[in-house]
Short mmCIF file of C-alpha atoms and ligand atoms in Angstrom, two decimals:
data_model
loop_
_atom_site.label_atom_id
_atom_site.label_comp_id
_atom_site.label_asym_id
_atom_site.label_seq_id
_atom_site.Cartn_x
_atom_site.Cartn_y
_atom_site.Cartn_z
CA MET A 191 0.02 -0.05 0.05
CA SER A 192 1.77 3.27 -1.02
CA THR A 193 -0.40 5.51 0.91
CA GLN A 194 -0.42 4.80 4.74
CA VAL A 195 -2.73 7.62 5.73
CA LEU A 196 -5.41 9.50 3.56
CA ILE A 197 -6.38 12.72 5.20
CA ALA A 198 -9.82 14.19 3.95
CA GLY A 199 -9.85 18.03 4.27
CA ALA A 200 -7.14 20.53 4.26
CA GLY A 201 -8.28 23.03 6.78
CA PRO A 202 -6.08 23.90 9.74
CA VAL A 203 -6.52 20.35 11.37
CA GLY A 204 -5.90 18.32 8.26
CA LEU A 205 -2.84 20.41 7.33
CA THR A 206 -1.52 20.02 11.02
CA MET A 207 -2.27 16.19 10.70
CA ALA A 208 -0.48 15.91 7.42
CA ALA A 209 2.47 17.90 8.51
CA GLU A 210 2.97 15.94 11.66
CA LEU A 211 2.69 12.58 9.91
CA ALA A 212 4.89 13.53 7.10
CA ARG A 213 7.56 14.83 9.48
CA TYR A 214 7.43 11.54 11.41
CA GLY A 215 8.05 9.64 8.13
CA VAL A 216 4.64 8.36 7.23
CA SER A 217 3.30 8.55 3.63
CA VAL A 218 0.36 10.65 3.52
CA ARG A 219 -2.14 12.02 0.87
CA ILE A 220 -4.32 15.14 1.85
CA VAL A 221 -7.19 15.66 -0.43
CA GLU A 222 -9.35 18.78 -0.35
CA LYS A 223 -12.57 19.52 -2.34
CA ALA A 224 -12.19 23.21 -2.37
CA ALA A 225 -10.15 24.92 -5.18
CA GLN A 226 -8.47 27.34 -2.84
CA ARG A 227 -7.70 27.96 0.80
CA THR A 228 -10.13 30.03 2.81
CA ASP A 229 -9.63 33.80 2.52
CA LYS A 230 -11.65 34.38 5.66
CA SER A 231 -10.18 35.18 9.07
CA LYS A 232 -12.40 32.72 10.80
CA ALA A 233 -10.37 31.35 13.84
CA LEU A 234 -8.15 34.23 14.92
CA VAL A 235 -6.24 32.98 17.99
CA LEU A 236 -3.29 30.69 18.30
CA TRP A 237 -2.95 30.06 22.07
CA SER A 238 0.32 29.39 24.08
CA ARG A 239 -0.17 25.60 23.97
CA THR A 240 -0.71 25.59 20.32
CA LEU A 241 2.40 27.56 19.72
CA GLU A 242 4.38 25.14 21.88
CA LEU A 243 3.11 22.17 19.88
CA LEU A 244 3.81 23.90 16.68
CA ASP A 245 7.39 24.66 17.94
CA ARG A 246 8.01 20.81 17.92
CA SER A 247 8.04 20.90 14.26
CA GLY A 248 10.24 23.90 14.06
CA CYS A 249 7.56 26.00 12.25
CA GLY A 250 6.44 28.21 15.14
CA SER A 251 8.55 31.09 14.49
CA ALA A 252 6.96 31.63 11.21
CA PHE A 253 3.51 31.98 12.82
CA ILE A 254 4.95 34.31 15.51
CA ALA A 255 6.59 36.42 12.72
CA ALA A 256 3.20 36.88 11.02
CA GLY A 257 0.98 37.23 13.92
CA HIS A 258 0.01 40.07 16.25
CA LYS A 259 0.70 39.45 20.03
CA VAL A 260 -2.16 40.18 22.51
CA ASP A 261 -1.16 40.17 26.13
CA ALA A 262 -4.56 40.89 27.95
CA ALA A 263 -8.29 40.64 27.86
CA ASN A 264 -10.74 43.16 29.46
CA ILE A 265 -14.24 42.56 30.64
CA VAL A 266 -16.17 45.84 30.69
CA ALA A 267 -19.62 46.33 32.24
CA GLY A 268 -21.47 49.51 32.46
CA ASN A 269 -18.47 51.54 31.34
CA LYS A 270 -16.33 49.97 34.19
CA THR A 271 -13.55 47.42 33.58
CA ILE A 272 -14.50 44.71 35.89
CA GLY A 273 -11.93 42.17 34.78
CA HIS A 274 -8.33 42.56 33.36
CA VAL A 275 -6.81 38.98 32.59
CA THR A 276 -3.31 39.20 31.61
CA PHE A 277 -1.46 36.40 29.54
CA ALA A 278 1.96 37.58 30.61
CA ASP A 279 2.10 35.24 33.52
CA VAL A 280 1.18 32.15 31.62
CA ALA A 281 3.96 29.67 32.31
CA SER A 282 4.96 29.13 28.67
CA PRO A 283 7.69 30.42 26.32
CA TYR A 284 4.71 32.03 24.50
CA PRO A 285 2.94 34.02 27.23
CA TYR A 286 0.44 35.82 24.96
CA ALA A 287 -2.40 35.14 22.46
CA LEU A 288 -1.20 35.23 18.95
CA MET A 289 -3.74 36.74 16.65
CA LEU A 290 -3.50 35.46 13.10
CA PRO A 291 -6.38 35.13 10.57
CA GLN A 292 -7.23 31.53 9.84
CA SER A 293 -6.47 32.20 6.16
CA GLU A 294 -2.80 32.94 7.25
CA THR A 295 -2.56 30.01 9.61
CA GLU A 296 -3.66 27.78 6.75
CA ARG A 297 -1.04 29.40 4.36
CA LEU A 298 1.72 28.90 6.77
CA LEU A 299 0.73 25.28 7.62
CA GLU A 300 0.44 24.50 3.80
CA THR A 301 3.90 26.11 3.25
CA HIS A 302 5.32 23.97 6.10
CA LEU A 303 3.69 20.90 4.65
CA ALA A 304 5.11 21.60 1.17
CA ALA A 305 8.72 21.87 2.72
CA LEU A 306 8.06 18.33 3.99
CA GLY A 307 7.35 17.21 0.55
CA VAL A 308 3.42 16.84 0.63
CA LYS A 309 1.29 18.83 -1.64
CA VAL A 310 -2.35 19.33 -0.98
CA GLU A 311 -4.51 17.66 -3.69
CA ARG A 312 -7.15 20.38 -4.43
CA GLN A 313 -10.58 19.82 -6.05
CA VAL A 314 -10.22 16.21 -4.97
CA GLU A 315 -13.36 15.11 -2.87
CA LEU A 316 -13.56 12.02 -0.71
CA MET A 317 -16.92 10.61 -1.82
CA THR A 318 -17.16 7.39 0.19
CA PHE A 319 -15.17 4.65 1.81
CA ALA A 320 -15.26 1.12 3.34
CA ASP A 321 -13.25 -0.08 6.17
CA LYS A 322 -12.19 -3.70 5.16
CA GLY A 323 -10.54 -4.52 8.43
CA ASP A 324 -6.95 -4.79 7.02
CA ALA A 325 -7.33 -1.48 4.88
CA VAL A 326 -9.68 1.16 3.86
CA THR A 327 -10.97 1.53 0.39
CA ALA A 328 -11.73 5.09 -0.47
CA THR A 329 -13.31 6.66 -3.49
CA LEU A 330 -11.99 10.13 -4.70
CA ARG A 331 -13.58 12.37 -7.26
CA HIS A 332 -11.13 14.66 -9.16
CA ALA A 333 -11.88 18.02 -10.71
CA ASP A 334 -12.39 16.41 -14.12
CA GLY A 335 -14.99 14.19 -12.83
CA HIS A 336 -13.05 11.03 -12.82
CA GLU A 337 -13.13 8.66 -9.81
CA GLU A 338 -10.13 7.02 -8.18
CA THR A 339 -10.27 4.09 -5.91
CA LEU A 340 -7.55 4.13 -3.30
CA GLN A 341 -6.35 1.62 -0.68
CA THR A 342 -5.05 3.29 2.45
CA ALA A 343 -4.03 1.85 5.77
CA TRP A 344 -5.82 4.63 7.73
CA LEU A 345 -8.33 7.39 6.99
CA ILE A 346 -8.64 10.54 8.95
CA GLY A 347 -11.63 12.71 8.52
CA CYS A 348 -10.52 16.40 9.02
CA ASP A 349 -13.35 17.46 6.87
CA GLY A 350 -15.11 19.97 8.99
CA ALA A 351 -18.46 20.28 10.66
CA HIS A 352 -20.35 18.66 7.63
CA SER A 353 -17.92 15.83 7.59
CA THR A 354 -18.46 13.17 4.94
CA VAL A 355 -16.36 10.77 7.04
CA ARG A 356 -18.51 11.26 10.24
CA HIS A 357 -21.66 10.80 8.16
CA THR A 358 -20.35 7.70 6.38
CA LEU A 359 -19.49 6.24 9.76
CA GLY A 360 -22.96 7.08 10.93
CA LEU A 361 -21.60 8.83 14.09
CA SER A 362 -24.16 11.11 15.74
CA PHE A 363 -23.26 14.66 16.18
CA LEU A 364 -24.95 15.17 19.50
CA GLY A 365 -25.76 18.62 20.82
CA ASP A 366 -27.81 21.78 19.85
CA THR A 367 -27.92 24.77 17.60
CA LEU A 368 -28.34 27.70 19.78
CA GLN A 369 -31.41 29.94 18.88
CA THR A 370 -29.66 33.26 18.85
CA ASP A 371 -28.28 35.13 15.94
CA TRP A 372 -24.67 36.51 15.88
CA ILE A 373 -22.93 39.06 13.75
CA LEU A 374 -19.28 39.10 12.94
CA ALA A 375 -17.19 41.76 11.37
CA ASP A 376 -13.53 41.76 10.23
CA ILE A 377 -13.15 45.45 10.01
CA HIS A 378 -11.04 48.53 10.44
CA MET A 379 -11.70 50.50 13.53
CA SER A 380 -10.36 53.58 15.28
CA GLY A 381 -10.97 55.31 18.54
CA LEU A 382 -10.80 52.26 21.01
CA PRO A 383 -9.67 53.45 24.35
CA ILE A 384 -7.78 50.14 25.01
CA PRO A 385 -4.43 49.35 23.46
CA ASP A 386 -4.50 47.27 20.32
CA SER A 387 -2.55 44.55 22.19
CA GLU A 388 -5.71 43.76 24.31
CA ILE A 389 -9.02 42.19 23.79
CA ALA A 390 -12.11 43.92 25.07
CA VAL A 391 -15.51 42.26 25.97
CA TYR A 392 -18.40 44.64 26.68
CA TRP A 393 -21.23 43.11 28.78
CA HIS A 394 -24.16 45.32 27.81
CA GLU A 395 -27.78 45.04 28.87
CA ASP A 396 -28.65 44.31 25.23
CA GLY A 397 -25.97 41.45 24.92
CA VAL A 398 -22.27 41.02 24.29
CA LEU A 399 -19.85 43.04 22.07
CA ALA A 400 -16.24 41.52 21.72
CA GLU A 401 -13.52 43.23 19.95
CA PHE A 402 -10.35 41.26 19.19
CA PRO A 403 -7.23 43.15 17.51
CA ILE A 404 -6.23 41.31 14.44
CA ALA A 405 -3.53 43.83 13.37
CA PRO A 406 -2.93 47.50 14.13
CA GLY A 407 -6.27 49.21 13.18
CA ARG A 408 -7.95 45.96 12.13
CA TYR A 409 -10.30 44.16 14.46
CA ARG A 410 -12.72 41.21 14.70
CA ILE A 411 -16.05 42.21 16.21
CA ILE A 412 -18.81 39.87 17.41
CA ALA A 413 -22.07 40.53 18.99
CA ASP A 414 -25.32 38.50 19.60
CA ILE A 415 -28.30 40.37 18.11
CA GLY A 416 -31.31 38.46 19.54
CA ARG A 417 -33.43 35.40 18.93
CA SER A 418 -32.76 33.45 15.58
CA GLN A 419 -34.82 34.71 12.70
CA GLY A 420 -35.43 32.53 9.68
CA ASP A 421 -33.55 29.36 8.50
CA HIS A 422 -30.24 31.14 8.18
CA PRO A 423 -28.57 34.19 9.94
CA SER A 424 -28.30 37.07 7.59
CA ASP A 425 -25.09 38.91 7.07
CA PRO A 426 -25.02 42.35 8.70
CA THR A 427 -24.24 45.70 6.89
CA LEU A 428 -21.60 48.07 8.00
CA ASP A 429 -24.19 50.44 9.37
CA GLN A 430 -25.78 47.63 11.46
CA VAL A 431 -22.39 46.78 13.01
CA GLN A 432 -21.67 50.42 13.76
CA ALA A 433 -24.94 50.83 15.40
CA VAL A 434 -24.33 47.85 17.80
CA VAL A 435 -20.76 49.14 18.48
CA ASP A 436 -22.09 52.67 19.16
CA ARG A 437 -24.63 51.25 21.66
CA ARG A 438 -22.68 48.65 23.45
CA GLY A 439 -19.08 49.86 23.10
CA PRO A 440 -17.18 52.75 24.84
CA GLY A 441 -18.37 55.43 22.32
CA GLY A 442 -16.36 57.28 19.69
CA LEU A 443 -15.44 54.31 17.81
CA ARG A 444 -15.37 54.62 13.92
CA LEU A 445 -15.72 51.46 11.68
CA SER A 446 -14.50 51.49 7.99
CA ASP A 447 -13.34 49.27 5.20
CA PRO A 448 -14.93 45.86 6.17
CA ILE A 449 -13.12 42.94 5.07
CA TRP A 450 -15.66 40.39 6.08
CA LEU A 451 -19.23 40.73 7.37
CA ALA A 452 -21.23 37.54 8.40
CA GLY A 453 -24.02 36.40 10.41
CA PHE A 454 -23.62 33.07 12.29
CA ARG A 455 -25.38 30.72 14.77
CA ILE A 456 -23.56 28.67 17.42
CA ASN A 457 -23.61 24.90 17.32
CA GLU A 458 -22.46 22.93 20.18
CA ARG A 459 -22.12 19.35 19.05
CA LYS A 460 -19.67 16.52 19.47
CA VAL A 461 -19.33 12.81 18.50
CA LYS A 462 -18.83 10.24 21.16
CA ASP A 463 -16.06 8.34 19.60
CA TYR A 464 -13.26 9.77 17.48
CA ARG A 465 -12.29 6.32 16.23
CA SER A 466 -13.95 3.60 14.28
CA GLY A 467 -11.51 0.90 13.23
CA ARG A 468 -9.12 2.34 10.62
CA VAL A 469 -10.95 5.58 10.56
CA PHE A 470 -10.70 8.66 12.76
CA VAL A 471 -12.39 12.08 12.87
CA ALA A 472 -10.67 15.18 14.14
CA GLY A 473 -11.33 18.89 14.62
CA ASP A 474 -14.63 20.39 13.41
CA ALA A 475 -15.60 16.94 12.11
CA ALA A 476 -15.59 15.71 15.78
CA HIS A 477 -16.64 18.63 17.70
CA VAL A 478 -18.08 22.31 17.15
CA HIS A 479 -18.78 24.81 19.71
CA SER A 480 -19.17 28.50 20.54
CA PRO A 481 -16.36 30.67 19.43
CA ALA A 482 -16.25 32.13 23.00
CA GLY A 483 -12.69 31.56 24.25
CA GLY A 484 -11.49 30.99 20.67
CA GLN A 485 -10.64 27.35 21.45
CA GLY A 486 -12.30 25.53 18.27
CA MET A 487 -9.34 25.51 15.92
CA ASN A 488 -6.75 25.18 18.61
CA THR A 489 -8.59 22.18 19.95
CA GLY A 490 -8.72 20.56 16.52
CA MET A 491 -4.98 21.07 15.92
CA HIS A 492 -4.26 19.55 19.30
CA ASP A 493 -6.47 16.51 18.18
CA ALA A 494 -4.13 16.23 15.05
CA ILE A 495 -0.97 16.34 17.16
CA ASN A 496 -2.20 13.85 19.75
CA LEU A 497 -3.12 11.27 16.98
CA ALA A 498 -0.14 11.86 14.66
CA TRP A 499 2.67 10.63 16.92
CA LYS A 500 0.54 7.52 17.89
CA LEU A 501 -0.35 6.62 14.26
CA ALA A 502 3.25 7.18 13.27
CA LEU A 503 4.47 4.75 15.81
CA VAL A 504 1.89 2.23 14.61
CA CYS A 505 2.96 2.85 11.02
CA HIS A 506 6.56 2.26 12.07
CA GLY A 507 5.55 -1.16 13.54
CA ALA A 508 5.21 -0.26 17.24
CA GLY A 509 3.46 -2.76 19.59
CA GLY A 510 0.44 -2.05 21.54
CA SER A 511 -1.14 -0.32 18.54
CA GLU A 512 -4.78 -0.85 19.74
CA LYS A 513 -4.14 0.86 23.05
CA LEU A 514 -2.25 3.61 21.39
CA LEU A 515 -4.91 4.36 18.87
CA ASP A 516 -7.82 3.93 21.21
CA SER A 517 -6.22 6.48 23.58
CA PHE A 518 -6.77 9.07 20.97
CA SER A 519 -10.57 9.00 21.34
CA VAL A 520 -10.58 8.68 25.16
CA GLU A 521 -8.05 11.62 25.60
CA ARG A 522 -9.45 13.92 23.03
CA SER A 523 -13.11 13.23 23.57
CA ALA A 524 -12.61 14.20 27.32
CA ILE A 525 -10.95 17.54 26.28
CA GLY A 526 -13.70 18.21 23.66
CA GLU A 527 -16.32 17.89 26.41
CA GLN A 528 -14.40 20.21 28.63
CA VAL A 529 -13.99 22.77 25.88
CA LEU A 530 -17.68 22.55 24.81
CA ALA A 531 -18.75 22.95 28.54
CA ASN A 532 -16.39 26.04 29.12
CA ALA A 533 -17.26 27.73 25.78
CA GLY A 534 -21.00 27.10 26.46
CA ARG A 535 -20.60 28.64 29.99
CA LEU A 536 -18.67 31.78 28.70
CA THR A 537 -21.38 32.34 26.10
CA ALA A 538 -24.35 31.86 28.59
CA ILE A 539 -22.72 34.24 30.97
CA ALA A 540 -22.22 36.92 28.35
CA VAL A 541 -25.64 36.80 26.64
CA MET A 542 -27.65 36.87 29.90
CA LYS A 543 -30.78 38.89 29.27
CA ASN A 544 -32.55 39.20 32.65
CA HIS A 545 -31.68 42.59 34.19
CA THR A 546 -31.30 41.24 37.77
CA ALA A 547 -29.25 38.35 36.67
CA GLN A 548 -27.04 40.76 34.66
CA MET A 549 -26.49 42.80 37.94
CA VAL A 550 -25.68 39.63 39.96
CA ARG A 551 -23.25 38.42 37.22
CA ASN A 552 -21.47 41.79 37.04
CA LEU A 553 -21.08 41.91 40.99
CA ALA A 554 -19.85 38.44 41.12
CA ALA A 555 -17.49 38.77 38.13
CA GLY A 556 -16.10 41.98 39.65
CA PHE A 557 -15.33 40.09 42.88
CA LEU A 558 -13.91 37.05 41.30
CA PHE A 559 -11.70 39.04 38.79
CA GLY A 560 -10.36 40.89 41.87
CA LEU A 561 -8.80 37.67 43.03
CA SER A 562 -5.42 37.11 41.42
CA PRO A 563 -5.64 33.15 41.43
CA VAL A 564 -8.83 33.50 39.45
CA ARG A 565 -7.33 35.72 36.85
CA HIS A 566 -4.28 33.43 36.58
CA ARG A 567 -6.41 30.38 36.40
CA MET A 568 -8.61 31.91 33.60
CA ALA A 569 -5.46 32.94 31.61
CA ASP A 570 -3.95 29.50 31.95
CA THR A 571 -7.24 27.96 30.83
CA MET A 572 -7.64 29.99 27.77
CA ALA A 573 -3.89 29.45 26.80
CA GLU A 574 -4.69 25.73 27.15
CA VAL A 575 -1.71 25.03 29.28
CA THR A 576 -3.69 23.39 31.94
CA LEU A 577 -5.19 20.88 29.75
CA GLY A 578 -3.98 17.22 30.11
CA TYR A 579 -4.87 13.68 30.18
CA PRO A 580 -5.37 12.64 33.90
CA ASP A 581 -7.57 9.64 32.98
CA SER A 582 -5.67 8.43 29.91
CA PRO A 583 -5.33 4.64 29.34
CA LEU A 584 -1.84 5.51 28.40
CA ASN A 585 -0.84 6.90 31.81
CA GLY A 586 1.75 4.67 33.47
CA PRO A 587 2.70 4.38 37.22
CA SER A 588 3.26 7.52 39.19
CA ALA A 589 5.93 7.29 42.07
CA HIS A 590 4.65 9.48 45.01
CA GLY A 591 6.43 12.17 46.83
CA LEU A 592 8.74 13.45 43.92
CA GLY A 593 6.75 16.43 42.91
CA GLY A 594 7.01 17.57 39.35
CA PRO A 595 4.22 16.84 36.70
CA ALA A 596 2.26 13.63 37.17
CA PRO A 597 1.19 11.30 34.32
CA GLY A 598 -1.11 12.96 31.94
CA GLU A 599 0.12 16.48 32.81
CA ARG A 600 1.86 18.69 30.35
CA ALA A 601 5.63 18.77 30.83
CA ALA A 602 6.16 22.47 30.37
CA PRO A 603 8.62 23.36 27.57
CA VAL A 604 11.53 25.52 28.50
CA ALA A 605 12.44 28.47 26.17
CA GLY A 606 15.62 27.73 24.26
CA GLN A 607 15.54 23.95 24.56
CA THR A 608 14.58 21.56 21.96
CA PRO A 609 10.95 20.64 22.48
CA VAL A 610 10.08 17.01 23.20
CA GLY A 611 8.67 15.41 20.08
CA ALA A 612 10.98 17.38 17.63
CA GLY A 613 12.75 15.55 15.06
CA SER A 614 11.84 13.11 12.42
CA THR A 615 10.63 10.14 14.52
CA PRO A 616 8.15 10.17 17.37
CA ARG A 617 10.16 9.47 20.51
CA PHE A 618 9.60 9.73 24.12
CA ALA A 619 11.97 11.89 26.27
CA LEU A 620 13.59 10.74 29.44
CA PHE A 621 14.05 13.27 32.23
CA ALA A 622 16.41 11.79 34.77
CA ALA A 623 19.86 12.04 36.25
CA PRO A 624 22.45 10.27 34.15
CA GLY A 625 23.52 6.85 35.39
CA GLU A 626 24.08 3.19 34.41
CA ALA A 627 20.49 2.13 34.45
CA VAL A 628 19.46 5.19 32.39
CA SER A 629 22.22 4.54 29.86
CA ALA A 630 20.78 0.94 29.58
CA LEU A 631 17.32 2.14 29.02
CA LEU A 632 18.47 4.61 26.16
CA GLN A 633 20.46 1.70 24.61
CA THR A 634 17.57 -1.01 24.81
CA TYR A 635 14.83 1.54 23.72
CA GLN A 636 16.67 3.56 21.20
CA ASN A 637 13.78 3.36 18.77
CA LEU A 638 11.42 4.93 21.21
CA LEU A 639 13.67 7.11 23.25
CA GLU A 640 15.30 10.45 22.39
CA PRO A 641 19.06 9.70 22.44
CA THR A 642 19.96 12.26 25.17
CA VAL A 643 18.54 12.25 28.66
CA ARG A 644 17.17 15.64 29.94
CA PRO A 645 17.65 16.97 33.52
CA PRO A 646 14.84 15.62 35.95
CA PHE A 647 11.98 17.83 37.29
CA ALA A 648 13.09 16.94 40.86
CA SER A 649 15.96 14.75 42.25
CA GLY A 650 15.48 11.02 42.71
CA GLY A 651 12.92 10.70 39.83
CA LEU A 652 12.64 9.62 36.31
CA TRP A 653 9.89 11.26 34.08
CA LEU A 654 9.04 9.67 30.70
CA VAL A 655 7.35 12.20 28.41
CA ARG A 656 5.48 11.50 25.33
CA PRO A 657 6.32 12.99 21.93
CA ASP A 658 3.35 15.33 22.45
CA GLY A 659 4.92 16.68 25.66
CA TYR A 660 2.57 15.03 28.23
CA VAL A 661 4.08 12.73 30.99
CA ALA A 662 3.65 9.09 30.45
CA CYS A 663 4.95 7.88 33.80
CA VAL A 664 7.02 8.84 36.79
CA ALA A 665 9.27 6.48 38.50
CA LYS A 666 12.07 6.13 41.08
CA ASP A 667 13.42 3.12 39.35
CA ALA A 668 14.49 2.72 35.72
CA VAL A 669 12.78 -0.73 35.60
CA VAL A 670 9.34 0.95 35.70
CA ILE A 671 10.10 2.97 32.67
CA ALA A 672 11.50 -0.10 31.01
CA ASP A 673 8.20 -1.97 31.71
CA TYR A 674 6.23 0.90 30.28
CA LEU A 675 8.14 1.07 27.05
CA ARG A 676 8.17 -2.63 26.62
CA GLY A 677 4.43 -2.26 25.82
CA PHE A 678 5.26 -0.53 22.67
CA THR A 679 7.90 -2.91 21.22
C1 FAD B 900 -17.74 32.57 10.88
C2 FAD B 900 -16.77 31.60 11.64
C3 FAD B 900 -16.09 32.24 12.76
C4 FAD B 900 -15.16 31.44 13.41
N1 FAD B 900 -14.45 32.01 14.53
C5 FAD B 900 -13.65 31.23 15.20
C6 FAD B 900 -12.84 31.79 16.23
O1 FAD B 900 -12.74 33.02 16.36
N2 FAD B 900 -12.03 30.90 16.89
C7 FAD B 900 -11.91 29.58 16.79
O2 FAD B 900 -11.18 28.80 17.38
N3 FAD B 900 -12.68 29.10 15.74
C8 FAD B 900 -13.51 29.90 15.01
N4 FAD B 900 -14.24 29.16 14.06
C9 FAD B 900 -14.17 27.84 13.72
C10 FAD B 900 -12.92 27.47 13.03
O3 FAD B 900 -12.87 28.05 11.82
C11 FAD B 900 -12.88 25.95 12.98
O4 FAD B 900 -12.80 25.46 14.34
C12 FAD B 900 -11.73 25.37 12.18
O5 FAD B 900 -11.90 25.91 10.77
C13 FAD B 900 -11.83 23.87 12.18
O6 FAD B 900 -10.78 23.45 11.40
P1 FAD B 900 -10.94 21.96 10.55
O7 FAD B 900 -9.74 21.87 9.72
O8 FAD B 900 -11.45 21.00 11.51
O9 FAD B 900 -12.25 22.16 9.67
P2 FAD B 900 -12.42 23.21 8.27
O10 FAD B 900 -11.57 24.40 8.54
O11 FAD B 900 -13.89 23.27 8.11
O12 FAD B 900 -11.73 22.37 7.22
C14 FAD B 900 -12.39 21.27 6.57
C15 FAD B 900 -12.02 21.14 5.20
O13 FAD B 900 -12.46 19.93 4.61
C16 FAD B 900 -12.89 20.02 3.32
N5 FAD B 900 -13.79 19.14 2.84
C17 FAD B 900 -14.95 18.80 3.44
N6 FAD B 900 -15.50 17.60 2.96
C18 FAD B 900 -14.55 17.09 2.16
C19 FAD B 900 -14.48 15.98 1.43
N7 FAD B 900 -15.41 15.15 1.31
N8 FAD B 900 -13.46 15.74 0.78
C20 FAD B 900 -12.31 16.54 0.60
N9 FAD B 900 -12.33 17.77 1.50
C21 FAD B 900 -13.46 18.08 2.14
C22 FAD B 900 -13.42 21.42 3.47
O14 FAD B 900 -13.47 22.04 2.06
C23 FAD B 900 -12.52 22.32 4.17
O15 FAD B 900 -11.63 22.84 3.58
C24 FAD B 900 -15.05 29.99 13.16
C25 FAD B 900 -15.65 29.50 12.10
C26 FAD B 900 -16.61 30.23 11.31
C27 FAD B 900 -17.36 29.64 10.12
#
C-alpha cells in the first residue's frame, strides 16, 4: 500500500495532521474538495499551548513573525472594567495570544507541509469509503469528474463540521444549535480606548460585544443580536455593526473598510467516539462549539498532534497499537467535552438577558476577577496550558512524593530547549539524572527514546514524556520505565 494515511480536508486540522505525519516519516495524501484555501479570518487566535506544539516541528517562529501579540483581555460592564486578565504570567515560552487570521494560519501550515514534500491535492473530494478490516478503500472524485479508488491503511476525516467521514461512519453529532443570531465583522476601526494589544469584551444589557485586535487598526467584532430569525442568519451591513458598536461599546469608535461581514449561529455538538476501526475524525468533524474563548481551531490542531505521533508509531511497527490508537478518542473526547462546557458557559454568561441576573453577574464577576488566582487560572485555561489527560489509558505508574508533573500532565517546555517530540521520528523523552540504568534504557529502547537524557524535574525521579509533551509515567526506578516502554515494542 503506497499510501499509509489518507486525510480528507485541508483546513487547519488536516494540514497539521499531514505535516506531523509527514515529519514522522509516514506516507500521506491529503485531499481537499475546495479549489482554494479560505480567504476568511475565521479562527483568529493561536494560544500558548498551540504555539508550543507547533514549535516541535520547527515552524512556530513563522507563525509568531506573521501574527499580532495580545497580552490581556478586558471585561467591561457599564463603562467599568470589571476584569483585566493578563496572559503575561502564563508559564509558557509564549505568554500571549497570537492573533492570526485562519487564512494565514492555513497558508503557513501549507507552506510547512510543502517543505516536508507533501502537496495538498485540491479539487479532490472524498466521496465514500469502506473499512475492510485490514485496509480502507476510499473513492475520490477529481476536478475533471473521474473517480479514483484508493487503498489506504488509515483514513482521517478532518473534513469539517459537515464531515463526509462522520456521516459515512454514521456517528451521531450530539448537541444543539443555539437559537440566537450573531454578527461578525472583520473590519478597520479607530478610537478604541484600549491598546491594540488587548481584547475587550463589553457586557451590555442588550447583549455582548467583543473586539479582538487582528493587526494594528484591524479588528474582529462579534455580537449577539437576539433570537434567531429564519432558517439562516443574515449577514450584517456596516451600518448595523456600527450601530451595535455605538450602543454597546465605549463610544467614539469609527468603523470602516470591512473585510468580512457575516451572520452566524452557534452549534454545540460532538461525537462520542473519534475512532471507528481504521478511521478517525478530528477537528470540526468531531466537535463544534461557541467561538467564546477562541478554542475551536486550537482544539482541533491538538487533536491532530495527539493522533499523529501514535499513528506514526503504529505505522513504524510499534507494539500496543490498539491501546495507542484507542487512547486518541479517550483523551481527545474528554478534552472536547471540557472545551464545549467552558465555551458554552462563557457564552451563556455573556448573553444573559435578565436585568437582575446581569447585575448579579457583574457583581460576582467583579469580585472574582479581583482575585489574582482566579485571573491566573482563567489565563492558563484560555492558553490551554492546564489541559491534560489525567484519565488516559496511556498513563503509566506514578511514584509518590517526588513533585514534578504527574502522568497525563503537560511537561512545560523551556524556552531555548529543543521541544520534546521534535525531529523526524516520534520518540519519548527521558527526564532523569544520568547513570548506568538510564544509559541501559537509552540503549535498549533507542527506537522509542530520544538519544539524550534531559534533567529531571526533581531529584531522585525519572519522568518519561510522550512525543506530544505530556508525562507518560513517573518512577524512582528505571525498571518501571522499561516495563512501560516494553508495551510498545
Ligand atoms: C464564521 C466563523 C467564525 C469562526 N471564528 C472562530 C474563532 O474565532 N475561533 C476559533 O477557534 N474558531 C472559529 N471558527 C471555527 C474554526 O474556523 C474551525 O474550528 C476550524 O476551521 C476547524 O478546522 P478543521 O480543519 O477541523 O475544519 P475546516 O476548517 O472546516 O476544514 C475542513 C476542510 O475539509 C474540506 N472538505 C470537506 N469535505 C470534504 C471531502 N469530502 N473531501 C475533501 N475535502 C473535504 C473542506 O472544504 C474544508 O476545507 C469560526 C468558524 C466560522 C465559520
